Coordinates of C-alpha atoms in Angstrom, one line a residue:
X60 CA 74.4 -153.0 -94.9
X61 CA 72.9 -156.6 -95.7
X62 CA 69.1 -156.7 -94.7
X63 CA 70.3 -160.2 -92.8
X64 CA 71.5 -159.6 -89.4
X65 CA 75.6 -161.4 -89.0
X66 CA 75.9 -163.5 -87.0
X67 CA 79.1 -165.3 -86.0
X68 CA 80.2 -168.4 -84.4
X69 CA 81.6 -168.0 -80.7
X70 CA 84.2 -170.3 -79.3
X71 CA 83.9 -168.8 -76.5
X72 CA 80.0 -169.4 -75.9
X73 CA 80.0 -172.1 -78.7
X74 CA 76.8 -170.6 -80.6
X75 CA 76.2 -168.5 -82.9
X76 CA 75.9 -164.7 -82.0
X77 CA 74.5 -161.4 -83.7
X78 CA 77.4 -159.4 -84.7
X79 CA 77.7 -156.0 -82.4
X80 CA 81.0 -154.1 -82.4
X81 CA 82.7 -152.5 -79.7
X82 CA 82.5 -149.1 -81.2
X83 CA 79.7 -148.7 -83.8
X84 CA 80.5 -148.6 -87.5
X85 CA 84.4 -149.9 -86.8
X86 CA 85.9 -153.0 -86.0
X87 CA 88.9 -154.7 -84.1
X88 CA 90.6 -157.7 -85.8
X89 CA 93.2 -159.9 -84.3
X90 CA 94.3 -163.2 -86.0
X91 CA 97.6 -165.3 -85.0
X92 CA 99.8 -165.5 -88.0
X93 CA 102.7 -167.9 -88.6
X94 CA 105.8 -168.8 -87.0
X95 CA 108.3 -168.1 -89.8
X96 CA 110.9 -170.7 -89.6
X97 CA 109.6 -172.6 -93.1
X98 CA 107.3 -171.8 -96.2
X99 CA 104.1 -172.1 -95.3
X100 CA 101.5 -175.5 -95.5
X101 CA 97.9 -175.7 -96.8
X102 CA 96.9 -175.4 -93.0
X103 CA 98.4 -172.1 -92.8
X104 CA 96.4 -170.8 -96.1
X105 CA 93.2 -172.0 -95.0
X106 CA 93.5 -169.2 -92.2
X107 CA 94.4 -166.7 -94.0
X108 CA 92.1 -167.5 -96.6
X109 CA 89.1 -167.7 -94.1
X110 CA 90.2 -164.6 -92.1
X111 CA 90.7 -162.7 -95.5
X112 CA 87.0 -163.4 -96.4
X113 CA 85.7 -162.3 -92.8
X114 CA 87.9 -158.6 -93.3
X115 CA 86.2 -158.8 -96.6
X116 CA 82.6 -158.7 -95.6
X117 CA 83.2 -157.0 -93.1
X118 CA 84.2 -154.3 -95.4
X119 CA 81.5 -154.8 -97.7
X120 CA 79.0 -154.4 -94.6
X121 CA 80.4 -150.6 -94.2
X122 CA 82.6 -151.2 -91.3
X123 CA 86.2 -149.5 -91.2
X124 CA 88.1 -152.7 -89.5
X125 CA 91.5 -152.5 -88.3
X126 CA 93.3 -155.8 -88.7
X127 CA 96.0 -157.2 -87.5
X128 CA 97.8 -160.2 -88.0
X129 CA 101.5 -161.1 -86.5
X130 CA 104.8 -163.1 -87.4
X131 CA 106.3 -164.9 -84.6
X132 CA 109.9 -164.3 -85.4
X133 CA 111.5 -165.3 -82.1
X134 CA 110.9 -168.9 -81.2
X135 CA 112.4 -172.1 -80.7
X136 CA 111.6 -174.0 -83.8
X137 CA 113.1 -171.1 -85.6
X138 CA 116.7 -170.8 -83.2
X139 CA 116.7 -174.5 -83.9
X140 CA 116.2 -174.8 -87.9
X141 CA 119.0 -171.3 -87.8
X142 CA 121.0 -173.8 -85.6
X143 CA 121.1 -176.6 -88.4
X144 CA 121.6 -175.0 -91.4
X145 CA 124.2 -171.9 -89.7
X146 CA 122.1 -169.1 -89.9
X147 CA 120.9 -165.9 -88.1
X148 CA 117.5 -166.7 -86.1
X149 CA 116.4 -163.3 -87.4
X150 CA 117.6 -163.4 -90.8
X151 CA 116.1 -167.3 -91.3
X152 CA 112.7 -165.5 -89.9
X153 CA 112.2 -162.3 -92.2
X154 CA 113.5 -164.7 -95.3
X155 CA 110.4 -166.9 -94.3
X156 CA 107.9 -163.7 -93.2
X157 CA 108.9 -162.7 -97.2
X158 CA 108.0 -166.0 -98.6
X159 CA 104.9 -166.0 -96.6
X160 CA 104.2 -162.2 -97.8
X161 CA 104.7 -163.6 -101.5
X162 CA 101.9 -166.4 -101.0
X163 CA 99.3 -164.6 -99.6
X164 CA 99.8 -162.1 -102.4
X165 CA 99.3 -165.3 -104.9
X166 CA 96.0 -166.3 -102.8
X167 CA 94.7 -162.6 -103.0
X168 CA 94.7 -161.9 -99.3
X169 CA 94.2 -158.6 -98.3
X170 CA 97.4 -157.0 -96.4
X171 CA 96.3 -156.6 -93.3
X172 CA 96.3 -153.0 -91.8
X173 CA 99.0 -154.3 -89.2
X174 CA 101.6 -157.3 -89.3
X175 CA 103.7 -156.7 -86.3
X176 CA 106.6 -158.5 -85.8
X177 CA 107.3 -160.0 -82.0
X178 CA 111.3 -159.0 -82.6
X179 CA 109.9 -154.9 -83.6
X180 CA 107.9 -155.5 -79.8
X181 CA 110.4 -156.1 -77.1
X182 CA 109.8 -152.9 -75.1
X183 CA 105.9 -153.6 -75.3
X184 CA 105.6 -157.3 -74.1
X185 CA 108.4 -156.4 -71.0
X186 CA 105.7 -153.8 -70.0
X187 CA 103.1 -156.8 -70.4
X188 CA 105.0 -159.2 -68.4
X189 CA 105.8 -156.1 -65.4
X190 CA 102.2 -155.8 -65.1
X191 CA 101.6 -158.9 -64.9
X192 CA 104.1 -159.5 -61.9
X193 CA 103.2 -156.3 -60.1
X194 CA 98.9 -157.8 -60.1
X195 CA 101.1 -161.0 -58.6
X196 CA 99.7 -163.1 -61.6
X197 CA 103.1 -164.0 -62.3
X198 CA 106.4 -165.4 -60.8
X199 CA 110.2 -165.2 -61.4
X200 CA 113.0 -167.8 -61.1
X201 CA 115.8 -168.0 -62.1
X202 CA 115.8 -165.5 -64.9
X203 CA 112.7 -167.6 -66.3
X204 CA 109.0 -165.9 -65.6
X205 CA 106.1 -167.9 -64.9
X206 CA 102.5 -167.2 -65.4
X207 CA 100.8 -168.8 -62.1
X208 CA 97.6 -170.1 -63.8
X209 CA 96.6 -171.0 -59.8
X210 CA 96.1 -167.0 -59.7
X211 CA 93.5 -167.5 -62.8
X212 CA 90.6 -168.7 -61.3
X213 CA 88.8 -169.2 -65.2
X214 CA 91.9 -170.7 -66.3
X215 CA 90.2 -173.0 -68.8
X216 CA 86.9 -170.7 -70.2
X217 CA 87.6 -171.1 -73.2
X218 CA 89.1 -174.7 -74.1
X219 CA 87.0 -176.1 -71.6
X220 CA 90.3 -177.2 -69.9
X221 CA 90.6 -178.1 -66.2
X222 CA 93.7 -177.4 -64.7
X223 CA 93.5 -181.0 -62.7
X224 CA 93.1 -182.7 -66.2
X225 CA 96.2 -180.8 -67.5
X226 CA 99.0 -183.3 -68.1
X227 CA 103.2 -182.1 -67.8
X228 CA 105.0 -182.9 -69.9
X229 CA 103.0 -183.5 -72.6
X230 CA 104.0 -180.1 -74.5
X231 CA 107.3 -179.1 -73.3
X232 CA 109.4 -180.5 -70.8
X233 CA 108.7 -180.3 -67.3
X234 CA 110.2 -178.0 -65.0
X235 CA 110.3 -179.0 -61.3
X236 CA 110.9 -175.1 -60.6
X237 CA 106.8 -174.1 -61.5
X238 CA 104.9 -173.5 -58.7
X239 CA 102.1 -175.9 -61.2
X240 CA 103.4 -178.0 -63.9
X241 CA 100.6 -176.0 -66.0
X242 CA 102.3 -172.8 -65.0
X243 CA 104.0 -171.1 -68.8
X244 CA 106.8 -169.2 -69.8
X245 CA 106.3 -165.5 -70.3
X246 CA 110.3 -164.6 -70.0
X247 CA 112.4 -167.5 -71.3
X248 CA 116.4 -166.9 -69.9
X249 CA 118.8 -166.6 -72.2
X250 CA 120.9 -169.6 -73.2
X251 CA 124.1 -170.0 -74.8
X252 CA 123.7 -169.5 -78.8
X253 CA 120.1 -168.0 -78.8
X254 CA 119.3 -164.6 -79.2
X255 CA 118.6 -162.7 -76.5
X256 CA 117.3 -159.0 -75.5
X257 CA 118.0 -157.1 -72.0
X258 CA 115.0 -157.2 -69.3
X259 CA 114.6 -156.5 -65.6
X260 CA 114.9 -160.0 -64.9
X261 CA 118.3 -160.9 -67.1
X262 CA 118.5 -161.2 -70.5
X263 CA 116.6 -163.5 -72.3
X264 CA 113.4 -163.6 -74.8
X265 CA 109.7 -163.8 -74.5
X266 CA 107.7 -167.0 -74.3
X267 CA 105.1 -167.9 -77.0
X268 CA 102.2 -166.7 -75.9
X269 CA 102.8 -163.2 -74.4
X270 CA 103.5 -162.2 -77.6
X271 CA 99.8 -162.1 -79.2
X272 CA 98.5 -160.2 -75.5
X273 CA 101.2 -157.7 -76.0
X274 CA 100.9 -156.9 -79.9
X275 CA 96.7 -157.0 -79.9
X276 CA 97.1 -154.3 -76.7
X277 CA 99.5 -152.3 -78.7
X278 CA 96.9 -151.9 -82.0
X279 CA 93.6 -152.2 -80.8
X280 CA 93.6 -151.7 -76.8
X281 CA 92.7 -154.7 -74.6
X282 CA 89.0 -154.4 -75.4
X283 CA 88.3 -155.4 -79.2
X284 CA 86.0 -157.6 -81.5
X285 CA 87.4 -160.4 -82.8
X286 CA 90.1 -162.4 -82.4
X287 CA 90.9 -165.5 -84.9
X288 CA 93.1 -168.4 -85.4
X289 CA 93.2 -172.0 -86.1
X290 CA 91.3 -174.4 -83.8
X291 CA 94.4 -175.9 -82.3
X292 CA 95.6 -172.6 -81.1
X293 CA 92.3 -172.4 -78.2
X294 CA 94.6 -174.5 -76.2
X295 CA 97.1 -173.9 -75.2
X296 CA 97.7 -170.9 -76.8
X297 CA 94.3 -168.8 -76.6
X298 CA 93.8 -169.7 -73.2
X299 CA 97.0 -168.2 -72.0
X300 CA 96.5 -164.9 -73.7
X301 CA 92.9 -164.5 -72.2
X302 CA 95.0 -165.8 -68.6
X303 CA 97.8 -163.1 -69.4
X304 CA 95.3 -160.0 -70.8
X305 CA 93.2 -160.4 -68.0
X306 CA 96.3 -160.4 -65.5
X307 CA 97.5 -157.3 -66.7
X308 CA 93.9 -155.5 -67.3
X309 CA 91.1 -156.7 -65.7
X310 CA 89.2 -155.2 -68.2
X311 CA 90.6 -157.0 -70.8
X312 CA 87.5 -158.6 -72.8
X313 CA 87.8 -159.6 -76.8
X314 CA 84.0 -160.2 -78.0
X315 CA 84.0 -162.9 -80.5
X316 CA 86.6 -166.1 -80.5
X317 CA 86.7 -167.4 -84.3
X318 CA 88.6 -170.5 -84.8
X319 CA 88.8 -172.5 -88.3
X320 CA 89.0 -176.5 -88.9
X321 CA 91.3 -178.8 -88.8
X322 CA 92.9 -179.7 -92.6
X323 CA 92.6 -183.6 -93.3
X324 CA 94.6 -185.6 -96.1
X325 CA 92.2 -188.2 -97.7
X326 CA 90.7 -188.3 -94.4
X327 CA 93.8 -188.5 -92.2
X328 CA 95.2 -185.7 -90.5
X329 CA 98.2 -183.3 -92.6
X330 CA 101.1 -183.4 -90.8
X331 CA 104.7 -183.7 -91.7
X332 CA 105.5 -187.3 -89.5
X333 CA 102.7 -189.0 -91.7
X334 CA 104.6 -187.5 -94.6
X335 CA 101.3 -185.9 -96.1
X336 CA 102.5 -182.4 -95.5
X337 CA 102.0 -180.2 -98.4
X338 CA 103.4 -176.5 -98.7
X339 CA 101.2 -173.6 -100.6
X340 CA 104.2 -173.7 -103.2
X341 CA 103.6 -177.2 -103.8
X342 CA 100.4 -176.7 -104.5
X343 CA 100.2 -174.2 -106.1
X344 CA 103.2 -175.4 -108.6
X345 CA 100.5 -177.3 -110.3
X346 CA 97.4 -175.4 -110.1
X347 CA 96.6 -171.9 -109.9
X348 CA 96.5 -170.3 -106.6
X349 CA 92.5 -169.3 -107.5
X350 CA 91.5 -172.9 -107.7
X351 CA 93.3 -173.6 -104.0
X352 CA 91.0 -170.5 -102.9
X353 CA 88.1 -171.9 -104.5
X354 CA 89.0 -175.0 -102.9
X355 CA 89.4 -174.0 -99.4
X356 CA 85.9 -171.9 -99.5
X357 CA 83.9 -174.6 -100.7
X358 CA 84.2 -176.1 -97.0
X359 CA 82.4 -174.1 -93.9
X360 CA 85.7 -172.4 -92.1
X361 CA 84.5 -174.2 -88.9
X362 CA 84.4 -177.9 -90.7
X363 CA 87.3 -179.7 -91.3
X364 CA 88.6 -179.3 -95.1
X365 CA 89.6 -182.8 -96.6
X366 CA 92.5 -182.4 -99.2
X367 CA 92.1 -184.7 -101.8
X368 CA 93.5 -184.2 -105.5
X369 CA 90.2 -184.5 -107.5
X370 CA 88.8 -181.5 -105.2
X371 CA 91.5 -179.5 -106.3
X372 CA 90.5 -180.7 -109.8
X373 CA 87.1 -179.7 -109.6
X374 CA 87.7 -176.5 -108.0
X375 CA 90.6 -175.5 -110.9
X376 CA 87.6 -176.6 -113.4
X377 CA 85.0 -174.7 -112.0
X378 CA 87.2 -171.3 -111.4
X379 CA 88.0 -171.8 -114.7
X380 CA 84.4 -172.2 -116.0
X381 CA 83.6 -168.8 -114.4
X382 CA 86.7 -166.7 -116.1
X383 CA 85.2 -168.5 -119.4
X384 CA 81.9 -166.9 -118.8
X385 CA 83.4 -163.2 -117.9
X386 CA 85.3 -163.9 -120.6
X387 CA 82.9 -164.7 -123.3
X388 CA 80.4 -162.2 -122.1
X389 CA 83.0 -159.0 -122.3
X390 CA 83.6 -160.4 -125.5
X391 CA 80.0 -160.4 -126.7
X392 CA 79.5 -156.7 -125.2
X393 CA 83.0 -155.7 -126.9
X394 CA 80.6 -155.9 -130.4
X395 CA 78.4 -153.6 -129.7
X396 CA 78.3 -149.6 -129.4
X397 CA 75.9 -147.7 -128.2
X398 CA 73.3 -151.2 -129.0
X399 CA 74.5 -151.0 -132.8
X400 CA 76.5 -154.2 -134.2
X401 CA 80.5 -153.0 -134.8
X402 CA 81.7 -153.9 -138.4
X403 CA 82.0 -157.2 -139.0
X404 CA 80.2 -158.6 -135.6
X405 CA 77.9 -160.6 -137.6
X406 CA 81.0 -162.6 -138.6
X407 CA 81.4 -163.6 -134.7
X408 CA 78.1 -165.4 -135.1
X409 CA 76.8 -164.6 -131.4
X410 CA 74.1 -161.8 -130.2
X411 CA 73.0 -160.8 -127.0
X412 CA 70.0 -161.8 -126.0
X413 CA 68.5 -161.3 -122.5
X414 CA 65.4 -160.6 -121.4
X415 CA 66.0 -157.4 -118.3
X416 CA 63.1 -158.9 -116.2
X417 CA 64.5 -162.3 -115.9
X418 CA 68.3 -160.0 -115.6
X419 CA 66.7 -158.8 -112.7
X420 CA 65.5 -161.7 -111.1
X421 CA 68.8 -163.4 -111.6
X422 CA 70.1 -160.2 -109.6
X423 CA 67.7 -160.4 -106.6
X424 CA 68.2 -163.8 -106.0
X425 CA 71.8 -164.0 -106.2
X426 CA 71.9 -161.1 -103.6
X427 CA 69.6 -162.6 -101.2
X428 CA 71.1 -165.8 -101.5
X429 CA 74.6 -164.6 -101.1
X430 CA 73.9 -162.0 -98.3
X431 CA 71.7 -164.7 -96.1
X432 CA 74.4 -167.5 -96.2
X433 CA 77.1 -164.9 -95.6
X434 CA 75.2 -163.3 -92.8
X435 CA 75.1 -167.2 -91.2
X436 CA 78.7 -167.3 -89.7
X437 CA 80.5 -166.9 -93.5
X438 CA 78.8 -170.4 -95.0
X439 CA 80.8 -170.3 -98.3
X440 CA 80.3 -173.7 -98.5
X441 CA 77.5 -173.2 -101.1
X442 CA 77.8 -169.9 -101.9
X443 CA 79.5 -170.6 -105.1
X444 CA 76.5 -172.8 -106.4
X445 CA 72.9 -172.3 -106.3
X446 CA 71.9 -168.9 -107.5
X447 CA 75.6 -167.9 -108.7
X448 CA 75.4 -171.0 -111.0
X449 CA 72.4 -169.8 -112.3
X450 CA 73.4 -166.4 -113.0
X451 CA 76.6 -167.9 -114.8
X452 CA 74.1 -170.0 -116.9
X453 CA 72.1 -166.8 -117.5
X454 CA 75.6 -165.0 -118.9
X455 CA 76.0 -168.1 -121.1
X456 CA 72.7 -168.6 -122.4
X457 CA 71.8 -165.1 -123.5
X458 CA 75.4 -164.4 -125.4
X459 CA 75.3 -167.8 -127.3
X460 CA 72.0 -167.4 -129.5
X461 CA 73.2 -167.5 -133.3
X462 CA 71.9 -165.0 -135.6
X463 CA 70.6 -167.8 -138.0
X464 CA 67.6 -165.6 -139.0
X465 CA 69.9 -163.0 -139.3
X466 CA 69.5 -162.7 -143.3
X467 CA 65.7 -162.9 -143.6
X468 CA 65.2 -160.1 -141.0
X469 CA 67.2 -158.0 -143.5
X470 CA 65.8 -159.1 -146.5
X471 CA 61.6 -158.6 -144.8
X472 CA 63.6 -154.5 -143.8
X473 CA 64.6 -153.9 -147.3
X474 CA 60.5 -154.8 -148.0
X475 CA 59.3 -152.2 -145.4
X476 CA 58.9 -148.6 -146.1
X477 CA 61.9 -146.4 -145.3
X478 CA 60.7 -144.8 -142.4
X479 CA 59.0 -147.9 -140.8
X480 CA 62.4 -149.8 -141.5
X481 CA 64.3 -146.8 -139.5
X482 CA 62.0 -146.5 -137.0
X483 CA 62.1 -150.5 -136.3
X484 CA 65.8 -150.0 -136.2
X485 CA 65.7 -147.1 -133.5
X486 CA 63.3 -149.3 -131.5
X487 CA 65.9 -152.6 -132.0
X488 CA 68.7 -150.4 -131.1
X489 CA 66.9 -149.6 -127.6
X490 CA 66.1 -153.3 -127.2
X491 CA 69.6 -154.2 -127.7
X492 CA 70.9 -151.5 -125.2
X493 CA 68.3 -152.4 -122.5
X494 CA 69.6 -156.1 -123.1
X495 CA 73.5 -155.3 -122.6
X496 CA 72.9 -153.7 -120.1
X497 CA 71.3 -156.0 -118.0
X498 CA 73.6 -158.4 -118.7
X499 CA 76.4 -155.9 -117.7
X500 CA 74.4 -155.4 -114.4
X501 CA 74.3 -159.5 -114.1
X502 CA 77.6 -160.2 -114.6
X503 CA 78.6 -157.2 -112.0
X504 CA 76.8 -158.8 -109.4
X505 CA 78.7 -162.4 -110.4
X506 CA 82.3 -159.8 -109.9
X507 CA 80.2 -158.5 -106.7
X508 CA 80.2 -161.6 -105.0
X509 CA 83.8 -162.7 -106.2
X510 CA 85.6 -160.1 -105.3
X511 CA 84.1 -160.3 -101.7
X512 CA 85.5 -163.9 -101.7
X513 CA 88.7 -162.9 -103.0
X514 CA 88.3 -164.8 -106.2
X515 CA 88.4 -161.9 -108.7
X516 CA 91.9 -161.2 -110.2
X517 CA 93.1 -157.7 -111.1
X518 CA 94.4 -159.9 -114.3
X519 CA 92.7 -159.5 -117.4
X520 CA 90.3 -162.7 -117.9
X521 CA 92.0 -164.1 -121.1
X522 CA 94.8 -163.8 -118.8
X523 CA 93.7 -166.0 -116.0
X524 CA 92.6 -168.4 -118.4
X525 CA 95.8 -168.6 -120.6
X526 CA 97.7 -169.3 -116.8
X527 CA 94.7 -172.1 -116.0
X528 CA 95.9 -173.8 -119.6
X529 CA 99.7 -173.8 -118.5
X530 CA 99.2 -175.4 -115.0
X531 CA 96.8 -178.0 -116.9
X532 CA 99.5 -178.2 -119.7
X533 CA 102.1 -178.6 -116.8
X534 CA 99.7 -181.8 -115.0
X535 CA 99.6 -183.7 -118.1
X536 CA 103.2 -183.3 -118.6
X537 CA 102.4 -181.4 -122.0
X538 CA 103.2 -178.6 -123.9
X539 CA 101.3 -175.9 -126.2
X540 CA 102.7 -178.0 -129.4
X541 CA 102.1 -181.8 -128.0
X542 CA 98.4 -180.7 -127.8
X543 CA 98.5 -179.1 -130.9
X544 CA 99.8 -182.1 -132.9
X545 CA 97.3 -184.3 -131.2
X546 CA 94.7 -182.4 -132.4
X547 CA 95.8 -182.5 -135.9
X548 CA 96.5 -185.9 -135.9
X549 CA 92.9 -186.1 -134.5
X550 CA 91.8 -184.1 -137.8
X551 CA 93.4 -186.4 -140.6
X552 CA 91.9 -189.3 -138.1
X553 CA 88.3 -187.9 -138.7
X554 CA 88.8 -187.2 -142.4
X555 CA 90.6 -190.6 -143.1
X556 CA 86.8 -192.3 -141.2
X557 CA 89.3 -193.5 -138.9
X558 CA 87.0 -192.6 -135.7
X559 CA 88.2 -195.4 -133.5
X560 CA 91.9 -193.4 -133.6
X561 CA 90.3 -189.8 -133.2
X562 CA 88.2 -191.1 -130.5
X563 CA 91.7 -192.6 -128.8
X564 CA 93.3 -189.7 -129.0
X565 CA 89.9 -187.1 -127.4
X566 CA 90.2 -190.2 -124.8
X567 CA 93.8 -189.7 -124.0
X568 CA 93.4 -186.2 -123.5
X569 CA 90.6 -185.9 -121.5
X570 CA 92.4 -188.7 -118.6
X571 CA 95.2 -185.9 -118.5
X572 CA 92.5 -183.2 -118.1
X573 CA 92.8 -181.9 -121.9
X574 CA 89.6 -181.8 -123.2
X575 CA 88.5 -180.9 -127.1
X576 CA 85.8 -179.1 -127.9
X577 CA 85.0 -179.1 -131.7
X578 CA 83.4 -175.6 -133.0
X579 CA 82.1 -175.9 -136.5
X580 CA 85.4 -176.6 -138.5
X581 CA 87.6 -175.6 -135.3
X582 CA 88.9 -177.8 -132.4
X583 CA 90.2 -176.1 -129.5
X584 CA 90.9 -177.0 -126.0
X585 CA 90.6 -176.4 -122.1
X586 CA 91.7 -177.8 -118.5
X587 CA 88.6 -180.0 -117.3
X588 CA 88.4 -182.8 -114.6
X589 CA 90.9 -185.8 -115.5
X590 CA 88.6 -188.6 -116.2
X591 CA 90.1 -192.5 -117.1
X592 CA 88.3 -193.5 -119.8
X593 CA 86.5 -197.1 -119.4
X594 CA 88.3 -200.2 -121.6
X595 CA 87.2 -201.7 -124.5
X596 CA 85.2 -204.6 -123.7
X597 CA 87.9 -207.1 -125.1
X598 CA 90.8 -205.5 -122.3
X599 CA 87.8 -205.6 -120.0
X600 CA 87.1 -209.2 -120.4
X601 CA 91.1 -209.9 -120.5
X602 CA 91.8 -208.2 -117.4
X603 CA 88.7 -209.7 -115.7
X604 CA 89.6 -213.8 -116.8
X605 CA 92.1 -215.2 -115.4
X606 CA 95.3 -216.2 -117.3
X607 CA 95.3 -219.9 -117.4
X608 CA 98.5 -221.8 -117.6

């Protein structure tokens, strides 16, 4: 358990609260999932992703949490898109609950331990609705059932809402048979071409929001911890199901509202009618679904998350930067055995050299400084700099010394007496394994605090990097051979003194996020942050005067 006491954010009392469970040691989890009618938009990620990382800690705290996250299946965005394109409401939903199924899976998010469906809960929200009625929380007309929020007297405790300040209309059309315009559907009458299911008052299907009060009762009672969405749900949607949960159990209670931020476009609110609507598929056809991750936690889940493309680029640079370090450092251990140089390692030209008291310094403050901004309401915001930087930095640093004196330490053994020269090598050998393993503990606390923020991949790191290099390759419109030629032609550039060609060609590269790295003799390449490269003073001055004619 973290030394820190958790504390969460409360819509409901809009501070921050220590975390205290229902039932000690387990934990309740309810967060509204998508209505499947299309594939899913960045908005819809940054839920999940921030819900993912909650069920994560919460894990990692020692809780056994129950979560639960639905599709709305049945609705009537998703009977009108089956309308258009002549397809069965049902089947357009569960092709749309797959796709969303497939990028979660590509964002690591956990499967939840529940993902009911509202079509699988017929049975279960009628019972909701009949209790409902039978309290007299609820009227019927018509076919259609109403919830009466006139019954509710703390209609409103959540969103802040007052019924007189409610405006008709303004969300669905109004209906001259409610008692109150503000009054909501709970049974919705069947029409002609819509799916329908039997009920004691006609056939028909269930309104929006009944659905959440009758699927959270069903897996975790009506008493549970936390329940989670996006901020635009607390009204009118999270109002209602408080209106409908108390209606039907008075005892209803659900201790913690969590809601995340609105997501922005270059400032301006996503939305399809602006035409600055962009799908997780879209995004992540260009960069790796790791770098959106990285992206979305590096803003606090309650603040709203601007999407702007040199974000995502920074965010894709510095995932990649860390799978380089993991990388480079299970390559450095991978030449040792038992703190003994394989054949050959000298030939790789790196050691390891780490001092174990600065190792565990590096550990203790990465820990502390993860655990308290965690235990703050989930500020991943800066988790991913500070102390984890310096731990990366640590990695690098103590795997790149070159074993320059390498020679002369051999040449001053082959001086020494036999037995002082073995028992300097028994003592070096001890060094050495003292040294890898600190940096194997250091880089297992960097995998610590990844894999809690659903960052580390079950891939093998040369893998994640080689899929890094394709999406960059796929940006600049390049392939493995364009950058390959480049670089050659860089090479005979160089040698021919041309530098003013070479120095094109790096420059070219580097504005399509390529960038060249010359080791020794070697040139090799990897993603980095596109950056134009400033003019020449002559097309600086020609762009700047004025052409006169």
């Amino acid at each position: 358990m973290a030394k820190e006491e958790f504390r969460v954010y409360n819509s409901m009392t809009q501070q921050k609260e220590i975390f205290k469970p229902k039932v000690p040691g387990k934990v309740g989890m309810y967060v509204c999932g998508v209505t499947a009618y299309d594939l899913s938009h960045l908005g819809h990620a940054r839920a999940a992703i921030n819900f993912d990382v909650l069920y994560r800690y919460l894990q990692h705290l020692g809780y056994e949490v129950t979560y639960v996250r639905n599709f709305t299946d049945v609705d009537d965005k998703i009977i009108r898109r089956a309308n258009e394109i002549g397809e069965d409401p049902l089947s357009l939903s569960n092709r749309f609950c797959q796709e969303y199924l497939l990028d979660m899976d590509a964002l690591q998010c956990l499967i939840p331990t529940h993902q009911p469906r509202v079509s699988d809960h017929m049975e279960q929200i009628k019972d909701l609705i009949s209790l409902i009625i039978n309290n007299d929380f609820a009227y019927t007309v018509d076919g259609d059932v109403f919830f009466a929020v006139d019954k509710f007297p703390n209609y409103g405790q959540l969103s802040g809402q007052k019924l007189e300040h409610n405006r008709a209309g303004e969300r669905v059309a109004v209906d001259s048979r409610k008692r109150n315009p503000a009054d909501f559907a709970l049974w919705k009458a069947a029409k002609p071409g819509e799916p329908s299911w039997g009920s004691p008052w006609g056939p028909g299907r269930p309104g929006w929001h009944i659905e959440c009060s009758a699927m959270s009762a069903e897996y975790l009672t009506f008493k549970f911890d936390v329940h989670g969405g996006g901020i635009d749900l607390i009204f009118p949607h999270h109002e209602n199901e408080i209106a409908q949960s108390c209606a039907a159990c008075e005892e209803s209670s659900v201790s913690y509202w969590m809601h995340n931020g609105h997501v922005t476009n270059n400032n301006e609110k996503m939305s399809k009618s602006l035409g600055n609507f962009f799908t997780i598929r879209e995004i992540t056809a260009r960069y790796h679904p790791l770098a959106l991750r990285h992206f979305v936690l590096g803003a606090h889940y309650r603040s709203p998350l601007n999407y702007t493309v040199s974000q995502l680029e920074s965010a894709s640079d510095a995932v990649y930067y860390i799978y380089q370090t993991l990388q480079d450092s299970e390559d450095a251990l991978s030449l040792f055995e038992e703190g003994i140089p394989k054949d050959g390692a000298e030939k790789n030209g790196r050691t390891i050299q780490l001092d174990p008291a600065d190792a565990q310094e590096c550990i203790s403050k990465l820990r502390t400084e993860f655990e308290t901004k965690m235990c703050d309401d989930l500020n991943t915001a800066h988790i991913l700099t500070g102390a984890f930087q310096d731990a990366l930095k640590l990695i690098n640093s103590s795997i790149n010394a070159v074993k320059k004196k390498q020679p002369n330490k051999q040449k001053q053994q082959k001086q020494q007496k036999q037995q002082e020269q073995q028992d300097q090598e028994e003592q070096q050998k001890k060094q050495q394994l003292l040294m890898n393993q600190s940096l194997v503990e250091v880089k297992q606390e960097v995998k610590t605090v990844l894999n809690i923020l659903g960052l580390l991949s079950s891939d093998a790191y040369s893998e994640v990097l080689r899929q890094f290099r394709d999406k960059a390759l796929k940006r600049a419109g390049l392939v493995e051979d364009d950058v390959t030629n480049l670089i050659d032609a860089r090479a005979i550039a160089r040698k021919n003194k041309d530098f003013s060609k070479s120095d094109q060609i790096r420059a070219e590269l580097t504005a399509k996020g390529i960038a060249l790295m010359d080791l020794g003799k070697e040139t090799i390449w990897r993603p980095c942050v596109p950056v134009e490269q400033p003019l020449p003073l002559v097309e600086q001055q020609q762009q700047a005067s004025p052409v006169q004619t």
